[in-house]
Amino acid sequence: MFYLDIVTPDKPFFSDEVEMVIVRGIEGDMAILEGRAPITTPLKIGKVRIFQNGEEKIAAVVDGYISVVDNKTTIVTEAAEWPHEIDVERAEAAKERAENLLKSEKDNIDIERAELALRRAINRLEVSNLKKFDE
C-alpha cells in the first residue's frame, strides 16, 4: 500500500492508501505500485484507475502531472471527476461543439484547442459510462 493524493485547483479530490494506480502519461499508460522509484512526469487527458481494497475506482482527469516520492504519489490535475459527477449532457454538447469546429472551414479556428476540447469531452463520456464507483 502507498498513499495517493489527487488534487485540483478547486479542491483535494482523493486522499487515501491504495494498492495501485494506473494513469495515462505522455508515453502511454503506467502503473504505480508500492516501492516505485521516484518519478515526476506529465499526464495526458485520460482515466485514473485506483485499486483499493480489492476494488477499482475510476475518475476522469485533465492533464497535469504525477509525482512519486517515498511511497507517496501525488497527482495534480486541472480537473478530476468520478463517473457519477459527470454532466453527460454538457459533455455531449462540448463534444458536438468541438466536432463542428473541427469540420468548419473557417480560418480563425484554433485547431489544437478544438482537438483538446474534443479529447476532454470524449474522456468524460467514456468515464461516465463506466459507473465503477458510486461515492
PDB file of C-alpha atoms in Angstrom:
ATOM      1  CA  MET A   1       0.000   0.000   0.000  1.00  0.00           C
ATOM      2  CA  PHE A   2       1.059   3.568  -0.607  1.00  0.00           C
ATOM      3  CA  TYR A   3      -0.543   6.967  -0.184  1.00  0.00           C
ATOM      4  CA  LEU A   4      -2.272   8.646  -3.145  1.00  0.00           C
ATOM      5  CA  ASP A   5      -3.329  12.288  -3.286  1.00  0.00           C
ATOM      6  CA  ILE A   6      -5.235  13.691  -6.252  1.00  0.00           C
ATOM      7  CA  VAL A   7      -5.643  17.455  -6.159  1.00  0.00           C
ATOM      8  CA  THR A   8      -7.227  20.028  -8.455  1.00  0.00           C
ATOM      9  CA  PRO A   9      -7.056  23.824  -8.292  1.00  0.00           C
ATOM     10  CA  ASP A  10     -10.510  23.786  -6.660  1.00  0.00           C
ATOM     11  CA  LYS A  11     -10.150  21.087  -4.021  1.00  0.00           C
ATOM     12  CA  PRO A  12      -8.487  17.907  -2.848  1.00  0.00           C
ATOM     13  CA  PHE A  13     -10.164  15.162  -4.898  1.00  0.00           C
ATOM     14  CA  PHE A  14      -8.878  11.921  -3.341  1.00  0.00           C
ATOM     15  CA  SER A  15      -6.554  11.115  -0.423  1.00  0.00           C
ATOM     16  CA  ASP A  16      -6.093   7.581   0.859  1.00  0.00           C
ATOM     17  CA  GLU A  17      -3.929   4.478   0.837  1.00  0.00           C
ATOM     18  CA  VAL A  18      -4.145   2.402  -2.344  1.00  0.00           C
ATOM     19  CA  GLU A  19      -2.648  -0.770  -3.787  1.00  0.00           C
ATOM     20  CA  MET A  20      -2.084   0.524  -7.325  1.00  0.00           C
ATOM     21  CA  VAL A  21      -2.920   3.441  -9.587  1.00  0.00           C
ATOM     22  CA  ILE A  22      -2.829   3.474 -13.389  1.00  0.00           C
ATOM     23  CA  VAL A  23      -2.543   6.798 -15.227  1.00  0.00           C
ATOM     24  CA  ARG A  24      -2.045   7.967 -18.809  1.00  0.00           C
ATOM     25  CA  GLY A  25       1.369   9.565 -19.137  1.00  0.00           C
ATOM     26  CA  ILE A  26       2.865  11.203 -22.199  1.00  0.00           C
ATOM     27  CA  GLU A  27       4.340   7.852 -23.251  1.00  0.00           C
ATOM     28  CA  GLY A  28       1.222   5.789 -22.541  1.00  0.00           C
ATOM     29  CA  ASP A  29      -0.377   4.126 -19.543  1.00  0.00           C
ATOM     30  CA  MET A  30       1.741   3.434 -16.480  1.00  0.00           C
ATOM     31  CA  ALA A  31       1.029   1.573 -13.269  1.00  0.00           C
ATOM     32  CA  ILE A  32       2.309   2.812  -9.931  1.00  0.00           C
ATOM     33  CA  LEU A  33       2.838   0.257  -7.172  1.00  0.00           C
ATOM     34  CA  GLU A  34       4.296   0.399  -3.673  1.00  0.00           C
ATOM     35  CA  GLY A  35       8.061   0.888  -3.750  1.00  0.00           C
ATOM     36  CA  ARG A  36       8.085   2.612  -7.154  1.00  0.00           C
ATOM     37  CA  ALA A  37      11.270   4.516  -7.944  1.00  0.00           C
ATOM     38  CA  PRO A  38      10.832   8.294  -7.751  1.00  0.00           C
ATOM     39  CA  ILE A  39       9.387   9.887 -10.869  1.00  0.00           C
ATOM     40  CA  THR A  40       7.692  13.090 -11.927  1.00  0.00           C
ATOM     41  CA  THR A  41       6.072  13.133 -15.344  1.00  0.00           C
ATOM     42  CA  PRO A  42       3.289  14.954 -17.213  1.00  0.00           C
ATOM     43  CA  LEU A  43      -0.147  13.378 -17.590  1.00  0.00           C
ATOM     44  CA  LYS A  44      -2.483  13.444 -20.549  1.00  0.00           C
ATOM     45  CA  ILE A  45      -6.254  13.609 -20.604  1.00  0.00           C
ATOM     46  CA  GLY A  46      -7.449  10.180 -19.531  1.00  0.00           C
ATOM     47  CA  LYS A  47      -8.654   7.917 -16.798  1.00  0.00           C
ATOM     48  CA  VAL A  48      -7.080   7.395 -13.393  1.00  0.00           C
ATOM     49  CA  ARG A  49      -7.687   3.833 -12.253  1.00  0.00           C
ATOM     50  CA  ILE A  50      -7.367   3.436  -8.490  1.00  0.00           C
ATOM     51  CA  PHE A  51      -7.144  -0.033  -6.945  1.00  0.00           C
ATOM     52  CA  GLN A  52      -8.069  -0.069  -3.277  1.00  0.00           C
ATOM     53  CA  ASN A  53      -9.271  -2.889  -1.008  1.00  0.00           C
ATOM     54  CA  GLY A  54      -9.830  -5.209  -3.961  1.00  0.00           C
ATOM     55  CA  GLU A  55     -11.977  -2.685  -5.835  1.00  0.00           C
ATOM     56  CA  GLU A  56     -11.314  -0.430  -8.794  1.00  0.00           C
ATOM     57  CA  LYS A  57     -12.335   3.231  -8.807  1.00  0.00           C
ATOM     58  CA  ILE A  58     -12.113   5.254 -11.994  1.00  0.00           C
ATOM     59  CA  ALA A  59     -12.020   9.010 -12.456  1.00  0.00           C
ATOM     60  CA  ALA A  60     -11.648  11.303 -15.452  1.00  0.00           C
ATOM     61  CA  VAL A  61      -8.701  13.701 -15.300  1.00  0.00           C
ATOM     62  CA  VAL A  62      -7.484  16.545 -17.480  1.00  0.00           C
ATOM     63  CA  ASP A  63      -3.741  16.930 -17.986  1.00  0.00           C
ATOM     64  CA  GLY A  64      -1.470  17.707 -15.054  1.00  0.00           C
ATOM     65  CA  TYR A  65       1.399  15.678 -13.643  1.00  0.00           C
ATOM     66  CA  ILE A  66       2.162  12.783 -11.326  1.00  0.00           C
ATOM     67  CA  SER A  67       4.936  12.719  -8.748  1.00  0.00           C
ATOM     68  CA  VAL A  68       6.082   9.626  -6.853  1.00  0.00           C
ATOM     69  CA  VAL A  69       8.442  10.085  -3.886  1.00  0.00           C
ATOM     70  CA  ASP A  70       8.943   7.824  -0.849  1.00  0.00           C
ATOM     71  CA  ASN A  71       5.773   5.737  -1.304  1.00  0.00           C
ATOM     72  CA  LYS A  72       3.625   8.837  -1.716  1.00  0.00           C
ATOM     73  CA  THR A  73       2.048   9.547  -5.080  1.00  0.00           C
ATOM     74  CA  THR A  74       0.594  12.941  -5.892  1.00  0.00           C
ATOM     75  CA  ILE A  75      -1.467  13.719  -8.967  1.00  0.00           C
ATOM     76  CA  VAL A  76      -2.049  17.388  -9.707  1.00  0.00           C
ATOM     77  CA  THR A  77      -4.645  17.889 -12.425  1.00  0.00           C
ATOM     78  CA  GLU A  78      -6.754  20.697 -13.879  1.00  0.00           C
ATOM     79  CA  ALA A  79      -9.943  18.725 -13.190  1.00  0.00           C
ATOM     80  CA  ALA A  80     -10.994  15.339 -11.812  1.00  0.00           C
ATOM     81  CA  GLU A  81     -14.462  13.761 -11.779  1.00  0.00           C
ATOM     82  CA  TRP A  82     -15.965  10.484 -10.628  1.00  0.00           C
ATOM     83  CA  PRO A  83     -18.324   8.899 -13.188  1.00  0.00           C
ATOM     84  CA  HIS A  84     -21.469   9.953 -11.303  1.00  0.00           C
ATOM     85  CA  GLU A  85     -20.280  13.585 -11.147  1.00  0.00           C
ATOM     86  CA  ILE A  86     -20.025  13.984 -14.912  1.00  0.00           C
ATOM     87  CA  ASP A  87     -22.762  16.023 -16.563  1.00  0.00           C
ATOM     88  CA  VAL A  88     -23.321  13.803 -19.609  1.00  0.00           C
ATOM     89  CA  GLU A  89     -25.473  16.335 -21.478  1.00  0.00           C
ATOM     90  CA  ARG A  90     -22.815  19.003 -21.032  1.00  0.00           C
ATOM     91  CA  ALA A  91     -20.062  16.607 -22.162  1.00  0.00           C
ATOM     92  CA  GLU A  92     -22.082  15.583 -25.238  1.00  0.00           C
ATOM     93  CA  ALA A  93     -22.694  19.247 -26.112  1.00  0.00           C
ATOM     94  CA  ALA A  94     -18.965  20.011 -25.726  1.00  0.00           C
ATOM     95  CA  LYS A  95     -18.117  17.055 -27.971  1.00  0.00           C
ATOM     96  CA  GLU A  96     -20.567  18.234 -30.621  1.00  0.00           C
ATOM     97  CA  ARG A  97     -19.244  21.823 -30.478  1.00  0.00           C
ATOM     98  CA  ALA A  98     -15.656  20.634 -30.853  1.00  0.00           C
ATOM     99  CA  GLU A  99     -16.532  18.313 -33.746  1.00  0.00           C
ATOM    100  CA  ASN A 100     -18.399  21.123 -35.518  1.00  0.00           C
ATOM    101  CA  LEU A 101     -15.456  23.480 -35.052  1.00  0.00           C
ATOM    102  CA  LEU A 102     -13.073  20.910 -36.493  1.00  0.00           C
ATOM    103  CA  LYS A 103     -15.368  20.375 -39.512  1.00  0.00           C
ATOM    104  CA  SER A 104     -15.679  24.116 -40.030  1.00  0.00           C
ATOM    105  CA  GLU A 105     -13.747  25.711 -42.857  1.00  0.00           C
ATOM    106  CA  LYS A 106     -13.233  28.996 -41.057  1.00  0.00           C
ATOM    107  CA  ASP A 107      -9.664  30.294 -40.982  1.00  0.00           C
ATOM    108  CA  ASN A 108      -9.720  31.664 -37.442  1.00  0.00           C
ATOM    109  CA  ILE A 109     -10.244  28.319 -35.658  1.00  0.00           C
ATOM    110  CA  ASP A 110      -7.736  27.205 -33.045  1.00  0.00           C
ATOM    111  CA  ILE A 111      -7.449  23.568 -34.167  1.00  0.00           C
ATOM    112  CA  GLU A 112      -5.315  22.499 -31.208  1.00  0.00           C
ATOM    113  CA  ARG A 113      -7.807  23.930 -28.724  1.00  0.00           C
ATOM    114  CA  ALA A 114     -10.755  22.279 -30.504  1.00  0.00           C
ATOM    115  CA  GLU A 115      -8.956  18.911 -30.541  1.00  0.00           C
ATOM    116  CA  LEU A 116      -8.191  19.261 -26.822  1.00  0.00           C
ATOM    117  CA  ALA A 117     -11.858  20.040 -26.081  1.00  0.00           C
ATOM    118  CA  LEU A 118     -12.901  17.007 -28.127  1.00  0.00           C
ATOM    119  CA  ARG A 119     -10.486  14.666 -26.284  1.00  0.00           C
ATOM    120  CA  ARG A 120     -11.663  16.007 -22.925  1.00  0.00           C
ATOM    121  CA  ALA A 121     -15.351  15.525 -23.820  1.00  0.00           C
ATOM    122  CA  ILE A 122     -14.767  12.001 -25.141  1.00  0.00           C
ATOM    123  CA  ASN A 123     -12.845  11.050 -21.988  1.00  0.00           C
ATOM    124  CA  ARG A 124     -15.615  12.404 -19.755  1.00  0.00           C
ATOM    125  CA  LEU A 125     -18.247  10.460 -21.725  1.00  0.00           C
ATOM    126  CA  GLU A 126     -16.216   7.238 -21.582  1.00  0.00           C
ATOM    127  CA  VAL A 127     -15.723   7.547 -17.821  1.00  0.00           C
ATOM    128  CA  SER A 128     -19.386   8.451 -17.244  1.00  0.00           C
ATOM    129  CA  ASN A 129     -20.355   5.174 -18.908  1.00  0.00           C
ATOM    130  CA  LEU A 130     -18.202   3.106 -16.546  1.00  0.00           C
ATOM    131  CA  LYS A 131     -20.113   3.793 -13.315  1.00  0.00           C
ATOM    132  CA  LYS A 132     -17.403   1.909 -11.422  1.00  0.00           C
ATOM    133  CA  PHE A 133     -17.552   3.980  -8.274  1.00  0.00           C
ATOM    134  CA  ASP A 134     -20.642   5.205  -6.521  1.00  0.00           C
ATOM    135  CA  GLU A 135     -19.450   7.631  -3.862  1.00  0.00           C
TER     136      GLU A 135
END
